[in-house]
Amino acid sequence: MIQSLETISMNTNQIRNFCIIAHIDHGKSTLADRLLEATGALGSRERKDQFLDKMELERERGITIKAQTARMNYLSADGNEYVLNLIDTPGHVDFSYEVSRALQACEGAILIVDASQGIEAQTLANAYLAVEADLELIPVTNKIDLPSADPERVAQEVEDVIGLDAADVLPVSAKEGKGIAELLERIVKRVPPPSGEIEGKTRALVFDAWFDVYVGVAVLVRVVDGKLNKRQRIQLMATGQEFEVQELNIIDPHPRSVESLGAGEVGVVIAGVKSLDQVQIGDTITEAKGAADIPLPGFQEVKPMVFTGLYPVEAEDYESLKVALEKLRINDASFRYEPETSAALGFGFRCGFLGFLHGEIIQERLEREYDLSLITTSPTVRYRVVKTSGEVIEIETPAALPSTTEITRIEEPMIVATIHVPQEYLGNVLTLCQERRGRQKDMIVHGSRVQVRYELPLAEVVADFHDKIKSVTRGYGSYDYEFFGYESADLVKLDILVNGDPVDALSLIVHRVVSQTRGSDLSRKLKEYIPRQMFEVAIQAAIGSKVIARTTVRALRKNVTAKCYGGDITRKRKLLEKQKEGKKRMKRVGAVEIPQEAFLAALKIGD
């Protein structure tokens, strides 16, 4: 029912904080649209698809990248008035950190499963995250309007795989609005109200933050105990820094100023925080006078898994790139960067991401939002090197690898990949995993679908594994992964030399078994991108001093004998010999310009 009241007298029993979790493209954002409409939070003129996906990039790709929040007023069937705080979360494995942060601010979660596709890899991963956070799960089968939908089968799958009663699974069509009223009733009945001390010392959990050019850093908080007021002096417990609250907003679904935020509420705090490194996601805000003794449990520190180099095409854009990275870092706590210098590319940054898509999104945001032109090097992972001296170091770039005489062993990060696939494509998936040096752990059959788990080196999956899974299963397969440790492997550094000069940005760390193939493929690929010169260009792949593959970009030939009409043949030979000598001199001093596309060639191997 539509809530006509502007505000309602607040106590924690009237508040419900919940999030929507699901696999990618199972309809989270569409369901959020219907909930906003059903509670009257959105007027008819404001309605548009994926309303909470604010970024142009999100709307373009049809995926949620940043968790978004919205507050709704709801009048239940029994006449009670409630405030519902909704958090819409991403579905892709690379953004699972956003999900874990959102779960900390909630007491319940709507778990969406596609009524035609059934349980996918991220459905399971997000359900486990919610159970670990001790949330009340409300299972929903979405897209029941599709001709291929089978909600009864999927409900049984939810019971078999996740352990929730099939009778409790609510059939919904977010597109057509079916089942939305029943879902709202179930939220107010099943999701517990926030448990916090209304009169206690102020404690608010920071679970997101972003940079605003007008007000500085805006901090999204869930107030757990006490209350936050305008003009109140607050303290960030991790750093001990103090600020004065200038503005408090709730988002319903547009920012609206309020005088205070009480226990259980979700809102935005603007307190004149200017420096981008002053706010930590997971920190606790408390009152400066009469501060709380114990901070709230924050979030587990996330470690980037995939590393790439980001370099501006124009050297003068370096400072602009630095400022842009600082601004993105405040909004995305899982992203890391540090300065790096490359002989081939100049000054840039070594950036760490949770996965390849995460890196792709960051690069696209930098190019769109900050108008930068960037070169990206091929992705690497963090290796652990045990030196002969006994020292253990972690490296993120091939350039940092010590010489072979100093290395006892190299260890690579390993993951457990959980893959959900229809039975007819199982053979293709097993073949793909074996090619990527995988070890099968187990296999479980759920009706027409199979869940298979493989131990895989992270380096083998970062670039294109997700795309390959979709390709070999015609789009029906899905996968999720979790890091489980390091293992020793026979790894070598593969150098690419152009006319005898190593190009550090193209170096790779690869397994010795595939080094010959990878070197040959990469040198052939580079041949397509490096333009022909007036002299011959040799492209070589080498391990140490041993060249294992070579291709040659043939020289352009100018017709120096064009003006010789007839006459003695020795005259023509003399001109050709003179040209050959000139080319030799050019080869000795000539520097080959490598275009931007060549640095992406490493990613395109096998396409």
CSV table of N, CA, C and O in Angstrom, one decimal, residues 541-605:
chain,number,residue,atom,x,y,z
A,541,ALA,N,60.7,-13.8,-28.0
A,541,ALA,CA,60.3,-14.2,-26.7
A,541,ALA,C,61.4,-15.0,-26.1
A,541,ALA,O,62.0,-15.9,-26.7
A,542,ALA,N,61.8,-14.6,-24.8
A,542,ALA,CA,63.0,-15.2,-24.2
A,542,ALA,C,62.8,-15.5,-22.8
A,542,ALA,O,62.0,-14.8,-22.1
A,543,ILE,N,63.3,-16.6,-22.3
A,543,ILE,CA,63.4,-16.9,-20.9
A,543,ILE,C,64.9,-16.8,-20.5
A,543,ILE,O,65.7,-17.6,-20.9
A,544,GLY,N,65.2,-15.8,-19.7
A,544,GLY,CA,66.6,-15.4,-19.4
A,544,GLY,C,67.3,-15.1,-20.7
A,544,GLY,O,66.8,-14.2,-21.4
A,545,SER,N,68.4,-15.8,-21.0
A,545,SER,CA,69.1,-15.5,-22.2
A,545,SER,C,68.7,-16.4,-23.4
A,545,SER,O,69.3,-16.3,-24.5
A,546,LYS,N,67.8,-17.3,-23.1
A,546,LYS,CA,67.4,-18.3,-24.1
A,546,LYS,C,66.2,-17.8,-24.9
A,546,LYS,O,65.1,-17.6,-24.3
A,547,VAL,N,66.4,-17.6,-26.2
A,547,VAL,CA,65.2,-17.2,-27.1
A,547,VAL,C,64.4,-18.4,-27.4
A,547,VAL,O,65.0,-19.4,-27.9
A,548,ILE,N,63.1,-18.4,-27.1
A,548,ILE,CA,62.3,-19.5,-27.4
A,548,ILE,C,61.3,-19.3,-28.6
A,548,ILE,O,60.7,-20.3,-29.0
A,549,ALA,N,61.1,-18.1,-29.0
A,549,ALA,CA,60.3,-17.8,-30.2
A,549,ALA,C,60.7,-16.5,-30.9
A,549,ALA,O,61.2,-15.7,-30.2
A,550,ARG,N,60.4,-16.5,-32.2
A,550,ARG,CA,60.8,-15.3,-32.9
A,550,ARG,C,59.9,-15.1,-34.1
A,550,ARG,O,59.6,-16.0,-34.8
A,551,THR,N,59.5,-13.8,-34.3
A,551,THR,CA,58.9,-13.4,-35.6
A,551,THR,C,59.6,-12.2,-36.1
A,551,THR,O,60.3,-11.5,-35.3
A,552,THR,N,59.4,-11.8,-37.4
A,552,THR,CA,60.1,-10.7,-37.9
A,552,THR,C,59.1,-9.8,-38.7
A,552,THR,O,58.3,-10.3,-39.5
A,553,VAL,N,59.1,-8.5,-38.4
A,553,VAL,CA,58.3,-7.6,-39.2
A,553,VAL,C,59.2,-7.1,-40.3
A,553,VAL,O,60.2,-6.5,-40.1
A,554,ARG,N,58.8,-7.5,-41.5
A,554,ARG,CA,59.7,-7.2,-42.7
A,554,ARG,C,59.8,-5.7,-43.0
A,554,ARG,O,58.9,-4.9,-42.7
A,555,ALA,N,60.9,-5.3,-43.5
A,555,ALA,CA,61.2,-3.9,-43.8
A,555,ALA,C,60.4,-3.4,-45.0
A,555,ALA,O,60.1,-4.2,-45.9
A,556,LEU,N,60.0,-2.1,-44.9
A,556,LEU,CA,59.4,-1.5,-46.1
A,556,LEU,C,60.6,-1.3,-47.1
A,556,LEU,O,61.7,-1.0,-46.7
A,557,ARG,N,60.2,-1.3,-48.4
A,557,ARG,CA,61.3,-1.1,-49.4
A,557,ARG,C,60.9,0.0,-50.3
A,557,ARG,O,59.9,0.0,-51.0
A,558,LYS,N,61.7,1.1,-50.3
A,558,LYS,CA,61.5,2.2,-51.2
A,558,LYS,C,62.1,1.8,-52.5
A,558,LYS,O,63.2,1.3,-52.6
A,559,ASN,N,61.4,2.2,-53.6
A,559,ASN,CA,61.9,1.9,-55.0
A,559,ASN,C,63.0,2.9,-55.4
A,559,ASN,O,62.6,3.9,-56.0
A,560,VAL,N,64.2,2.6,-55.0
A,560,VAL,CA,65.3,3.6,-55.3
A,560,VAL,C,65.7,3.6,-56.8
A,560,VAL,O,66.4,4.5,-57.2
A,561,THR,N,65.3,2.6,-57.5
A,561,THR,CA,65.7,2.5,-58.9
A,561,THR,C,64.7,3.0,-59.9
A,561,THR,O,64.7,2.7,-61.1
A,562,ALA,N,63.6,3.6,-59.3
A,562,ALA,CA,62.5,4.0,-60.1
A,562,ALA,C,62.9,5.0,-61.3
A,562,ALA,O,62.3,4.9,-62.4
A,563,LYS,N,63.9,5.8,-61.1
A,563,LYS,CA,64.3,6.8,-62.1
A,563,LYS,C,65.4,6.3,-63.0
A,563,LYS,O,65.9,7.0,-63.9
A,564,CYS,N,65.8,5.0,-62.9
A,564,CYS,CA,66.8,4.4,-63.7
A,564,CYS,C,66.2,3.8,-64.9
A,564,CYS,O,65.6,2.7,-64.8
A,565,TYR,N,66.2,4.5,-66.1
A,565,TYR,CA,65.6,3.9,-67.3
A,565,TYR,C,66.8,3.3,-68.1
A,565,TYR,O,67.6,4.1,-68.6
A,566,GLY,N,66.8,2.0,-68.2
A,566,GLY,CA,67.9,1.4,-69.0
A,566,GLY,C,69.2,1.6,-68.3
A,566,GLY,O,69.4,1.8,-67.2
A,567,GLY,N,70.3,1.6,-69.2
A,567,GLY,CA,71.6,1.8,-68.7
A,567,GLY,C,72.2,0.5,-68.1
A,567,GLY,O,71.6,-0.6,-68.1
A,568,ASP,N,73.4,0.6,-67.5
A,568,ASP,CA,74.2,-0.5,-67.0
A,568,ASP,C,73.5,-1.0,-65.7
A,568,ASP,O,73.1,-0.2,-64.8
A,569,ILE,N,73.4,-2.3,-65.5
A,569,ILE,CA,72.8,-2.9,-64.3
A,569,ILE,C,73.6,-2.6,-63.1
A,569,ILE,O,73.0,-2.5,-61.9
A,570,THR,N,74.9,-2.3,-63.2
A,570,THR,CA,75.7,-2.0,-62.0
A,570,THR,C,75.3,-0.7,-61.3
A,570,THR,O,75.4,-0.5,-60.1
A,571,ARG,N,74.7,0.2,-62.1
A,571,ARG,CA,74.2,1.5,-61.5
A,571,ARG,C,73.0,1.2,-60.5
A,571,ARG,O,72.9,1.7,-59.4
A,572,LYS,N,72.1,0.3,-60.9
A,572,LYS,CA,71.0,-0.1,-60.1
A,572,LYS,C,71.5,-0.8,-58.8
A,572,LYS,O,71.0,-0.6,-57.7
A,573,ARG,N,72.5,-1.8,-59.0
A,573,ARG,CA,73.0,-2.5,-57.9
A,573,ARG,C,73.7,-1.6,-56.9
A,573,ARG,O,73.6,-1.8,-55.7
A,574,LYS,N,74.3,-0.6,-57.4
A,574,LYS,CA,75.0,0.4,-56.5
A,574,LYS,C,74.0,1.1,-55.6
A,574,LYS,O,74.2,1.3,-54.4
A,575,LEU,N,72.8,1.5,-56.3
A,575,LEU,CA,71.8,2.2,-55.5
A,575,LEU,C,71.2,1.3,-54.4
A,575,LEU,O,70.9,1.7,-53.3
A,576,LEU,N,71.0,0.0,-54.8
A,576,LEU,CA,70.4,-1.0,-53.9
A,576,LEU,C,71.3,-1.3,-52.7
A,576,LEU,O,70.9,-1.4,-51.5
A,577,GLU,N,72.7,-1.4,-53.0
A,577,GLU,CA,73.6,-1.6,-51.9
A,577,GLU,C,73.7,-0.4,-51.0
A,577,GLU,O,73.8,-0.6,-49.8
A,578,LYS,N,73.6,0.8,-51.6
A,578,LYS,CA,73.6,2.0,-50.8
A,578,LYS,C,72.4,2.0,-49.8
A,578,LYS,O,72.4,2.4,-48.7
A,579,GLN,N,71.2,1.6,-50.4
A,579,GLN,CA,70.0,1.5,-49.6
A,579,GLN,C,70.1,0.5,-48.4
A,579,GLN,O,69.7,0.8,-47.3
A,580,LYS,N,70.8,-0.6,-48.7
A,580,LYS,CA,71.0,-1.7,-47.7
A,580,LYS,C,71.8,-1.2,-46.5
A,580,LYS,O,71.6,-1.4,-45.4
A,581,GLU,N,72.9,-0.4,-46.9
A,581,GLU,CA,73.8,0.2,-45.9
A,581,GLU,C,73.0,1.2,-45.0
A,581,GLU,O,73.2,1.2,-43.8
A,582,GLY,N,72.2,2.0,-45.7
A,582,GLY,CA,71.4,3.0,-44.9
A,582,GLY,C,70.4,2.3,-43.9
A,582,GLY,O,70.3,2.7,-42.8
A,583,LYS,N,69.8,1.2,-44.3
A,583,LYS,CA,68.9,0.4,-43.5
A,583,LYS,C,69.7,-0.2,-42.3
A,583,LYS,O,69.1,-0.2,-41.2
A,584,LYS,N,70.9,-0.6,-42.5
A,584,LYS,CA,71.7,-1.2,-41.4
A,584,LYS,C,71.9,-0.1,-40.3
A,584,LYS,O,71.8,-0.3,-39.1
A,585,ARG,N,72.3,1.1,-40.8
A,585,ARG,CA,72.5,2.2,-39.9
A,585,ARG,C,71.2,2.5,-39.1
A,585,ARG,O,71.2,2.8,-37.9
A,586,MET,N,70.1,2.6,-39.8
A,586,MET,CA,68.8,2.8,-39.2
A,586,MET,C,68.5,1.8,-38.1
A,586,MET,O,68.0,2.1,-37.0
A,587,LYS,N,68.8,0.6,-38.4
A,587,LYS,CA,68.6,-0.5,-37.5
A,587,LYS,C,69.4,-0.4,-36.2
A,587,LYS,O,68.9,-0.7,-35.1
A,588,ARG,N,70.6,0.1,-36.3
A,588,ARG,CA,71.5,0.3,-35.2
A,588,ARG,C,70.9,1.4,-34.3
A,588,ARG,O,71.0,1.3,-33.0
A,589,VAL,N,70.4,2.5,-34.8
A,589,VAL,CA,70.0,3.6,-34.0
A,589,VAL,C,68.4,3.7,-33.9
A,589,VAL,O,67.9,4.5,-33.1
A,590,GLY,N,67.7,3.0,-34.7
A,590,GLY,CA,66.3,3.2,-34.8
A,590,GLY,C,65.5,2.6,-33.6
A,590,GLY,O,65.8,1.5,-33.2
A,591,ALA,N,64.6,3.4,-33.0
A,591,ALA,CA,63.8,3.0,-31.9
A,591,ALA,C,62.4,2.7,-32.5
A,591,ALA,O,61.9,3.5,-33.3
A,592,VAL,N,61.8,1.5,-32.2
A,592,VAL,CA,60.6,1.1,-32.8
A,592,VAL,C,59.4,1.7,-31.9
A,592,VAL,O,59.4,1.4,-30.7
A,593,GLU,N,58.5,2.4,-32.5
A,593,GLU,CA,57.4,2.9,-31.7
A,593,GLU,C,56.3,1.8,-31.7
A,593,GLU,O,55.8,1.3,-32.7
A,594,ILE,N,55.9,1.4,-30.4
A,594,ILE,CA,54.9,0.3,-30.3
A,594,ILE,C,53.6,0.9,-30.0
A,594,ILE,O,53.4,1.6,-29.0
A,595,PRO,N,52.6,0.7,-30.8
A,595,PRO,CA,51.2,1.3,-30.6
A,595,PRO,C,50.5,0.7,-29.3
A,595,PRO,O,50.9,-0.4,-28.8
A,596,GLN,N,49.5,1.4,-28.9
A,596,GLN,CA,48.8,1.0,-27.6
A,596,GLN,C,48.2,-0.4,-27.8
A,596,GLN,O,48.2,-1.2,-26.8
A,597,GLU,N,47.7,-0.7,-29.0
A,597,GLU,CA,47.0,-2.0,-29.2
A,597,GLU,C,47.9,-3.2,-28.9
A,597,GLU,O,47.5,-4.2,-28.4
A,598,ALA,N,49.2,-3.0,-29.1
A,598,ALA,CA,50.2,-4.0,-28.9
A,598,ALA,C,50.3,-4.5,-27.4
A,598,ALA,O,50.5,-5.6,-27.1
A,599,PHE,N,50.0,-3.5,-26.5
A,599,PHE,CA,50.1,-3.8,-25.1
A,599,PHE,C,48.9,-4.6,-24.6
A,599,PHE,O,48.9,-5.2,-23.6
A,600,LEU,N,47.8,-4.6,-25.4
A,600,LEU,CA,46.6,-5.5,-25.1
A,600,LEU,C,46.7,-6.8,-25.8
A,600,LEU,O,45.8,-7.6,-25.6
A,601,ALA,N,47.7,-7.0,-26.7
A,601,ALA,CA,47.8,-8.2,-27.4
A,601,ALA,C,47.9,-9.5,-26.5
A,601,ALA,O,47.4,-10.5,-26.9
A,602,ALA,N,48.5,-9.3,-25.4
A,602,ALA,CA,48.7,-10.4,-24.4
A,602,ALA,C,47.3,-11.0,-24.0
A,602,ALA,O,47.1,-12.2,-23.7
A,603,LEU,N,46.3,-10.1,-24.0
A,603,LEU,CA,45.0,-10.5,-23.6
A,603,LEU,C,44.2,-11.2,-24.7
A,603,LEU,O,43.3,-12.0,-24.5
A,604,LYS,N,44.7,-10.9,-25.9
A,604,LYS,CA,43.9,-11.4,-27.1
A,604,LYS,C,44.4,-12.8,-27.6
A,604,LYS,O,44.0,-13.3,-28.6
A,605,ILE,N,45.4,-13.4,-26.9
A,605,ILE,CA,45.9,-14.7,-27.3
A,605,ILE,C,44.8,-15.7,-27.2
A,605,ILE,O,44.1,-15.8,-26.2
